[in-house]
Short mmCIF file of C-alpha atoms and ligand atoms in Angstrom, two decimals:
data_model
loop_
_atom_site.label_atom_id
_atom_site.label_comp_id
_atom_site.label_asym_id
_atom_site.label_seq_id
_atom_site.Cartn_x
_atom_site.Cartn_y
_atom_site.Cartn_z
CA UNK A 636 -77.01 -185.57 -133.70
CA UNK A 637 -74.57 -182.74 -133.02
CA UNK A 638 -75.11 -180.09 -135.69
CA UNK A 639 -78.83 -179.41 -135.61
CA UNK A 640 -81.40 -176.78 -136.38
CA UNK A 641 -83.85 -175.77 -133.71
CA UNK A 642 -87.31 -176.49 -135.09
CA UNK A 643 -87.43 -180.25 -134.50
CA UNK A 644 -85.58 -179.96 -131.20
CA UNK A 645 -88.16 -177.49 -129.94
CA UNK A 646 -91.18 -179.37 -131.27
CA UNK A 647 -89.96 -182.30 -129.17
CA UNK A 648 -89.45 -180.04 -126.15
CA UNK A 649 -92.95 -178.57 -126.47
CA UNK A 650 -94.50 -182.03 -126.65
CA UNK A 651 -92.37 -183.30 -123.74
CA UNK A 652 -93.10 -180.27 -121.52
CA UNK A 653 -89.51 -179.23 -121.07
CA UNK A 654 -87.51 -176.39 -122.64
CA UNK A 655 -84.15 -175.90 -124.33
CA UNK A 656 -81.71 -173.27 -123.07
CA UNK A 657 -80.49 -170.76 -125.65
CA UNK A 658 -77.34 -169.18 -124.28
CA UNK A 659 -75.84 -165.96 -125.65
CA UNK A 660 -72.06 -166.07 -125.97
CA UNK A 661 -69.41 -163.55 -126.91
CA UNK A 662 -66.29 -165.68 -126.58
CA UNK A 663 -64.72 -169.07 -127.17
CA UNK A 664 -64.66 -169.75 -123.42
CA UNK A 665 -68.43 -169.35 -123.15
CA UNK A 666 -69.04 -171.33 -126.31
CA UNK A 667 -67.01 -174.26 -124.97
CA UNK A 668 -68.80 -174.01 -121.62
CA UNK A 669 -72.21 -174.29 -123.33
CA UNK A 670 -71.21 -177.41 -125.25
CA UNK A 671 -69.51 -179.01 -122.22
CA UNK A 672 -72.60 -178.38 -120.07
CA UNK A 673 -74.85 -179.91 -122.73
CA UNK A 674 -72.64 -183.00 -123.01
CA UNK A 675 -72.46 -183.42 -119.25
CA UNK A 676 -76.23 -183.03 -118.85
CA UNK A 677 -77.10 -184.97 -122.03
CA UNK A 678 -79.24 -182.00 -122.98
CA UNK A 679 -80.06 -180.44 -126.36
CA UNK A 680 -78.77 -176.87 -126.49
CA UNK A 681 -78.74 -173.67 -128.54
CA UNK A 682 -75.72 -171.38 -128.74
CA UNK A 683 -76.66 -167.80 -129.61
CA UNK A 684 -74.71 -164.78 -130.70
CA UNK A 685 -76.20 -161.34 -130.94
CA UNK A 686 -75.07 -159.13 -133.80
CA UNK A 687 -72.20 -157.20 -132.17
CA UNK A 688 -70.13 -160.22 -131.05
CA UNK A 689 -70.95 -161.99 -134.31
CA UNK A 690 -69.50 -159.10 -136.29
CA UNK A 691 -66.57 -158.70 -133.90
CA UNK A 692 -65.45 -162.34 -134.01
CA UNK A 693 -66.82 -162.82 -137.56
CA UNK A 694 -69.60 -165.24 -138.47
CA UNK A 695 -67.29 -167.64 -140.30
CA UNK A 696 -65.05 -167.89 -137.22
CA UNK A 697 -68.03 -168.55 -134.91
CA UNK A 698 -69.34 -171.14 -137.35
CA UNK A 699 -65.97 -172.91 -137.64
CA UNK A 700 -65.62 -173.20 -133.85
CA UNK A 701 -69.26 -174.20 -133.46
CA UNK A 702 -69.00 -176.90 -136.13
CA UNK A 703 -65.81 -178.33 -134.64
CA UNK A 704 -67.27 -178.56 -131.14
CA UNK A 705 -70.80 -179.58 -132.13
CA UNK A 706 -69.73 -182.30 -134.53
CA UNK A 707 -67.82 -183.99 -131.69
CA UNK A 708 -70.67 -183.65 -129.19
CA UNK A 709 -73.09 -186.56 -128.73
CA UNK A 710 -75.97 -184.08 -128.22
CA UNK A 711 -77.72 -181.78 -130.71
CA UNK A 712 -76.30 -178.25 -130.72
CA UNK A 713 -77.61 -175.26 -132.75
CA UNK A 714 -76.00 -171.95 -133.61
CA UNK A 715 -78.53 -169.13 -133.59
CA UNK A 716 -78.22 -165.47 -134.62
CA UNK A 717 -80.15 -163.47 -132.04
CA UNK A 718 -82.15 -160.25 -132.57
CA UNK A 719 -80.72 -159.25 -135.91
CA UNK A 720 -82.41 -156.14 -137.27
CA UNK A 721 -80.53 -156.17 -140.61
CA UNK A 722 -81.91 -158.34 -143.39
CA UNK A 723 -78.54 -158.41 -145.16
CA UNK A 724 -76.66 -159.58 -142.05
CA UNK A 725 -79.22 -162.33 -141.44
CA UNK A 726 -78.39 -163.61 -144.92
CA UNK A 727 -74.64 -163.30 -144.29
CA UNK A 728 -74.95 -165.52 -141.21
CA UNK A 729 -77.20 -168.01 -143.00
CA UNK A 730 -74.59 -168.23 -145.75
CA UNK A 731 -71.79 -168.64 -143.18
CA UNK A 732 -73.47 -171.69 -141.62
CA UNK A 733 -75.61 -170.53 -138.69
CA UNK A 734 -78.39 -173.08 -138.20
CA UNK A 735 -81.02 -170.61 -136.93
CA UNK A 736 -81.63 -167.00 -137.75
CA UNK A 737 -83.73 -164.48 -135.83
CA UNK A 738 -84.83 -161.48 -137.80
CA UNK A 739 -86.08 -158.90 -135.33
CA UNK A 740 -88.27 -156.40 -137.14
CA UNK A 741 -90.58 -156.10 -134.13
CA UNK A 742 -90.02 -152.36 -133.76
CA UNK A 743 -91.30 -151.77 -137.30
CA UNK A 744 -94.96 -151.52 -138.36
CA UNK A 745 -96.78 -154.87 -138.60
CA UNK A 746 -96.77 -155.11 -142.40
CA UNK A 747 -93.06 -154.27 -142.62
CA UNK A 748 -92.29 -156.80 -139.86
CA UNK A 749 -94.11 -159.42 -141.95
CA UNK A 750 -92.30 -158.39 -145.14
CA UNK A 751 -88.79 -158.54 -143.65
CA UNK A 752 -89.47 -161.70 -141.66
CA UNK A 753 -90.88 -163.50 -144.69
CA UNK A 754 -87.87 -162.47 -146.77
CA UNK A 755 -85.56 -164.17 -144.25
CA UNK A 756 -87.81 -167.21 -143.83
CA UNK A 757 -87.87 -167.73 -147.62
CA UNK A 758 -84.11 -167.22 -147.87
CA UNK A 759 -83.30 -169.67 -145.06
CA UNK A 760 -85.77 -172.28 -146.24
CA UNK A 761 -84.41 -172.11 -149.78
CA UNK A 762 -80.94 -172.84 -148.39
CA UNK A 763 -82.37 -175.78 -146.40
CA UNK A 764 -81.87 -176.86 -142.81
CA UNK A 765 -82.06 -173.39 -141.28
CA UNK A 766 -84.82 -172.49 -138.80
CA UNK A 767 -86.06 -168.94 -138.42
CA UNK A 768 -87.34 -166.96 -135.47
CA UNK A 769 -89.39 -163.75 -135.52
CA UNK A 770 -90.87 -161.49 -132.87
CA UNK A 771 -94.13 -159.66 -132.41
CA UNK A 772 -94.68 -156.99 -129.78
CA UNK A 773 -91.55 -155.69 -128.11
CA UNK A 774 -89.45 -156.94 -125.21
CA UNK A 775 -88.25 -154.10 -122.95
CA UNK A 776 -84.64 -153.66 -121.85
CA UNK A 777 -81.36 -153.69 -123.73
CA UNK A 778 -80.06 -156.54 -125.90
CA UNK A 779 -76.95 -155.70 -127.89
CA UNK A 780 -77.86 -152.86 -130.30
CA UNK A 781 -81.59 -152.85 -129.43
CA UNK A 782 -83.03 -150.67 -126.68
CA UNK A 783 -86.72 -150.70 -125.76
CA UNK A 784 -88.02 -148.63 -122.85
CA UNK A 785 -90.79 -150.04 -120.62
CA UNK A 786 -93.24 -147.50 -122.12
CA UNK A 787 -92.46 -148.72 -125.64
CA UNK A 788 -92.83 -152.40 -124.72
CA UNK A 789 -95.96 -153.96 -126.15
CA UNK A 790 -97.44 -157.40 -125.66
CA UNK A 791 -98.03 -159.58 -128.73
CA UNK A 792 -101.64 -159.57 -129.87
CA UNK A 793 -102.91 -163.20 -130.15
CA UNK A 794 -104.88 -162.73 -133.38
CA UNK A 795 -102.03 -160.82 -135.01
CA UNK A 796 -99.65 -163.55 -133.82
CA UNK A 797 -101.50 -166.16 -135.88
CA UNK A 798 -101.55 -163.89 -138.91
CA UNK A 799 -97.86 -163.11 -138.45
CA UNK A 800 -96.87 -166.77 -138.25
CA UNK A 801 -99.10 -167.85 -141.13
CA UNK A 802 -98.09 -165.08 -143.52
CA UNK A 803 -94.36 -165.40 -142.82
CA UNK A 804 -94.08 -169.21 -142.60
CA UNK A 805 -91.92 -168.75 -139.49
CA UNK A 806 -90.46 -171.76 -137.61
CA UNK A 807 -90.14 -170.33 -134.09
CA UNK A 808 -92.21 -167.50 -132.67
CA UNK A 809 -91.23 -165.05 -129.94
CA UNK A 810 -94.32 -163.23 -128.66
CA UNK A 811 -93.69 -160.38 -126.23
CA UNK A 812 -95.36 -161.40 -122.95
CA UNK A 813 -93.84 -158.95 -120.47
CA UNK A 814 -90.44 -160.58 -119.91
CA UNK A 815 -87.51 -158.17 -120.26
CA UNK A 816 -83.88 -158.20 -121.33
CA UNK A 817 -81.36 -157.42 -118.60
CA UNK A 818 -81.85 -157.59 -114.84
CA UNK A 819 -85.44 -157.33 -113.55
CA UNK A 820 -85.97 -154.32 -111.34
CA UNK A 821 -88.58 -156.05 -109.19
CA UNK A 822 -88.62 -159.47 -107.51
CA UNK A 823 -91.92 -160.37 -109.15
CA UNK A 824 -91.86 -159.05 -112.73
CA UNK A 825 -95.23 -158.81 -114.47
CA UNK A 826 -95.22 -161.70 -116.89
CA UNK A 827 -98.40 -162.41 -118.87
CA UNK A 828 -98.63 -166.20 -118.67
CA UNK A 829 -102.21 -166.23 -119.94
CA UNK A 830 -101.10 -164.38 -123.10
CA UNK A 831 -98.53 -167.07 -123.90
CA UNK A 832 -101.10 -169.76 -123.11
CA UNK A 833 -103.64 -168.25 -125.50
CA UNK A 834 -101.11 -167.89 -128.32
CA UNK A 835 -99.92 -171.45 -127.71
CA UNK A 836 -103.50 -172.76 -127.85
CA UNK A 837 -104.28 -170.87 -131.05
CA UNK A 838 -101.05 -171.89 -132.79
CA UNK A 839 -100.29 -175.31 -131.39
CA UNK A 840 -103.61 -176.57 -130.01
CA UNK A 841 -104.00 -179.12 -132.79
CA UNK A 842 -100.38 -180.32 -132.85
CA UNK A 843 -97.19 -178.35 -132.40
CA UNK A 844 -96.65 -176.17 -135.50
CA UNK A 845 -94.53 -173.32 -134.20
CA UNK A 846 -92.56 -173.65 -130.94
CA UNK A 847 -92.65 -170.56 -128.72
CA UNK A 848 -89.65 -168.62 -127.46
CA UNK A 849 -89.30 -166.84 -124.12
CA UNK A 850 -86.87 -163.90 -124.17
CA UNK A 851 -85.41 -162.28 -121.07
CA UNK A 852 -84.47 -165.41 -119.13
CA UNK A 853 -82.07 -163.78 -116.64
CA UNK A 854 -83.67 -163.33 -113.23
CA UNK A 855 -86.94 -165.15 -113.96
CA UNK A 856 -87.99 -166.89 -110.73
CA UNK A 857 -87.94 -170.73 -111.03
CA UNK A 858 -91.70 -170.94 -110.49
CA UNK A 859 -92.23 -168.54 -113.43
CA UNK A 860 -90.03 -170.75 -115.61
CA UNK A 861 -92.07 -173.79 -114.66
CA UNK A 862 -95.33 -172.00 -115.46
CA UNK A 863 -94.00 -170.66 -118.76
CA UNK A 864 -93.00 -174.18 -119.83
CA UNK A 865 -96.45 -175.46 -118.84
CA UNK A 866 -98.13 -172.87 -121.10
CA UNK A 867 -95.95 -173.55 -124.15
CA UNK A 868 -92.49 -171.92 -123.73
CA UNK A 869 -89.88 -174.23 -125.28
CA UNK A 870 -86.82 -172.02 -125.90
CA UNK A 871 -85.53 -169.80 -123.09
CA UNK A 872 -82.99 -167.12 -123.96
CA UNK A 873 -80.33 -166.35 -121.36
CA UNK A 874 -77.77 -163.61 -121.90
CA UNK A 875 -77.23 -161.14 -119.06
CA UNK A 876 -76.59 -163.83 -116.43
CA UNK A 877 -73.76 -165.24 -118.54
CA UNK A 878 -72.19 -161.81 -119.01
CA UNK A 879 -72.23 -161.27 -115.24
CA UNK A 880 -70.84 -164.75 -114.65
CA UNK A 881 -67.97 -164.24 -117.08
CA UNK A 882 -67.00 -160.82 -115.77
CA UNK A 883 -67.47 -161.59 -112.07
CA UNK A 884 -65.58 -164.90 -112.18
CA UNK A 885 -62.72 -163.26 -114.09
CA UNK A 886 -62.61 -160.35 -111.65
CA UNK A 887 -62.73 -162.66 -108.61
CA UNK A 888 -59.95 -164.88 -109.95
CA UNK A 889 -57.65 -161.96 -110.73
CA UNK A 890 -58.38 -160.31 -107.39
CA UNK A 891 -57.47 -163.51 -105.54
CA UNK A 892 -54.35 -164.19 -107.66
CA UNK A 893 -52.94 -160.72 -108.10
CA UNK A 894 -49.33 -161.94 -108.50
CA UNK A 895 -50.12 -164.64 -111.05
CA UNK A 896 -49.80 -163.94 -114.78
CA UNK A 897 -51.30 -167.08 -116.32
CA UNK A 898 -54.25 -166.27 -118.59
CA UNK A 899 -55.07 -169.96 -119.02
CA UNK A 900 -56.00 -170.19 -115.33
CA UNK A 901 -58.34 -167.20 -115.66
CA UNK A 902 -59.98 -168.96 -118.61
CA UNK A 903 -60.45 -172.15 -116.58
CA UNK A 904 -62.08 -170.20 -113.73
CA UNK A 905 -64.40 -168.35 -116.13
CA UNK A 906 -65.32 -171.51 -118.00
CA UNK A 907 -66.04 -173.48 -114.81
CA UNK A 908 -68.33 -170.72 -113.52
CA UNK A 909 -70.11 -170.41 -116.88
CA UNK A 910 -70.61 -174.16 -117.21
CA UNK A 911 -72.08 -174.31 -113.69
CA UNK A 912 -74.52 -171.47 -114.47
CA UNK A 913 -75.63 -173.17 -117.69
CA UNK A 914 -76.11 -176.54 -115.99
CA UNK A 915 -78.27 -174.86 -113.37
CA UNK A 916 -80.42 -173.39 -116.15
CA UNK A 917 -80.69 -176.79 -117.82
CA UNK A 918 -81.98 -178.27 -114.55
CA UNK A 919 -84.60 -175.52 -114.27
CA UNK A 920 -85.68 -176.14 -117.87
CA UNK A 921 -85.77 -179.93 -117.32
CA UNK A 922 -83.69 -180.56 -120.44
CA UNK A 923 -81.10 -182.96 -118.88
CA UNK A 924 -81.34 -186.45 -120.36
CA UNK A 925 -83.46 -185.23 -123.28
CA UNK A 926 -80.74 -185.39 -125.98
P1 13P B 1409 -81.53 -161.76 -120.71
O1 13P B 1409 -80.37 -160.89 -121.04
O2 13P B 1409 -82.53 -161.08 -119.84
O3 13P B 1409 -81.12 -163.08 -120.19
O4 13P B 1409 -82.32 -162.00 -122.09
C1 13P B 1409 -81.70 -162.71 -123.12
C2 13P B 1409 -82.46 -162.68 -124.37
O5 13P B 1409 -83.69 -162.69 -124.38
C3 13P B 1409 -81.69 -162.70 -125.62
O6 13P B 1409 -82.50 -162.74 -126.74
#
């Protein structure tokens, strides 16, 4: 239990037709909220950091806090590096003790994406106990240092997806299916469920080999989430909603307590709001009770 890598957790989720929330954090408050929500809901969970906050707080600091909290939690908790475009920094985080590493070379030509992804897969597997995630096609929107316009966004090709997974030896696969980072501009974003279903059938039809990741969780309607789980999505990434929650709850608290100078109370308000948002996601993903 507690300190875990994602592959087994997500194989179980795929088989059980539920999904695990992967929550992007930038601070200790959010990190604690993720673990508290997971404990309360008895749900497996993935903590994620994108590259900027990881560098800002330092990977060894994130890992130390993660290990302290996760080792005391009676549920499996992973620490995942999200959308890292630098091979060297992926290795730095693997060395520091992250349990999952995503190398994102999806903006590069296919062969170069394979080369860089395989380098990280081999590195992490040689260290042992570290799962790897890679992406094919591109997810539009902004995530940390990566910007992809809607025109640049490209769905993952099913045949290429199989080749990509087989040649890299990847553990978790993130195919672009039309979901986007950030806030959706329309109420009914165009998500290609049938594309995920086809990739899932080709990869996992004869037993779950490579769990599938859905990026761009924020703003997905609940019925989309249900359908995406039904067609193979087992890890849902959520970032923007948690940024809004942190900033809005902090702003609201300060606005309502303008004369109070007690940072601890602001932290409590922000953590309570974050934990509630995460628990709501866990309910939508049907992960409560699955730890
Ligand atoms: P959102 O910011 O849309 O929730 O997407 C998160 C994500 O996919 C991180 O990898």
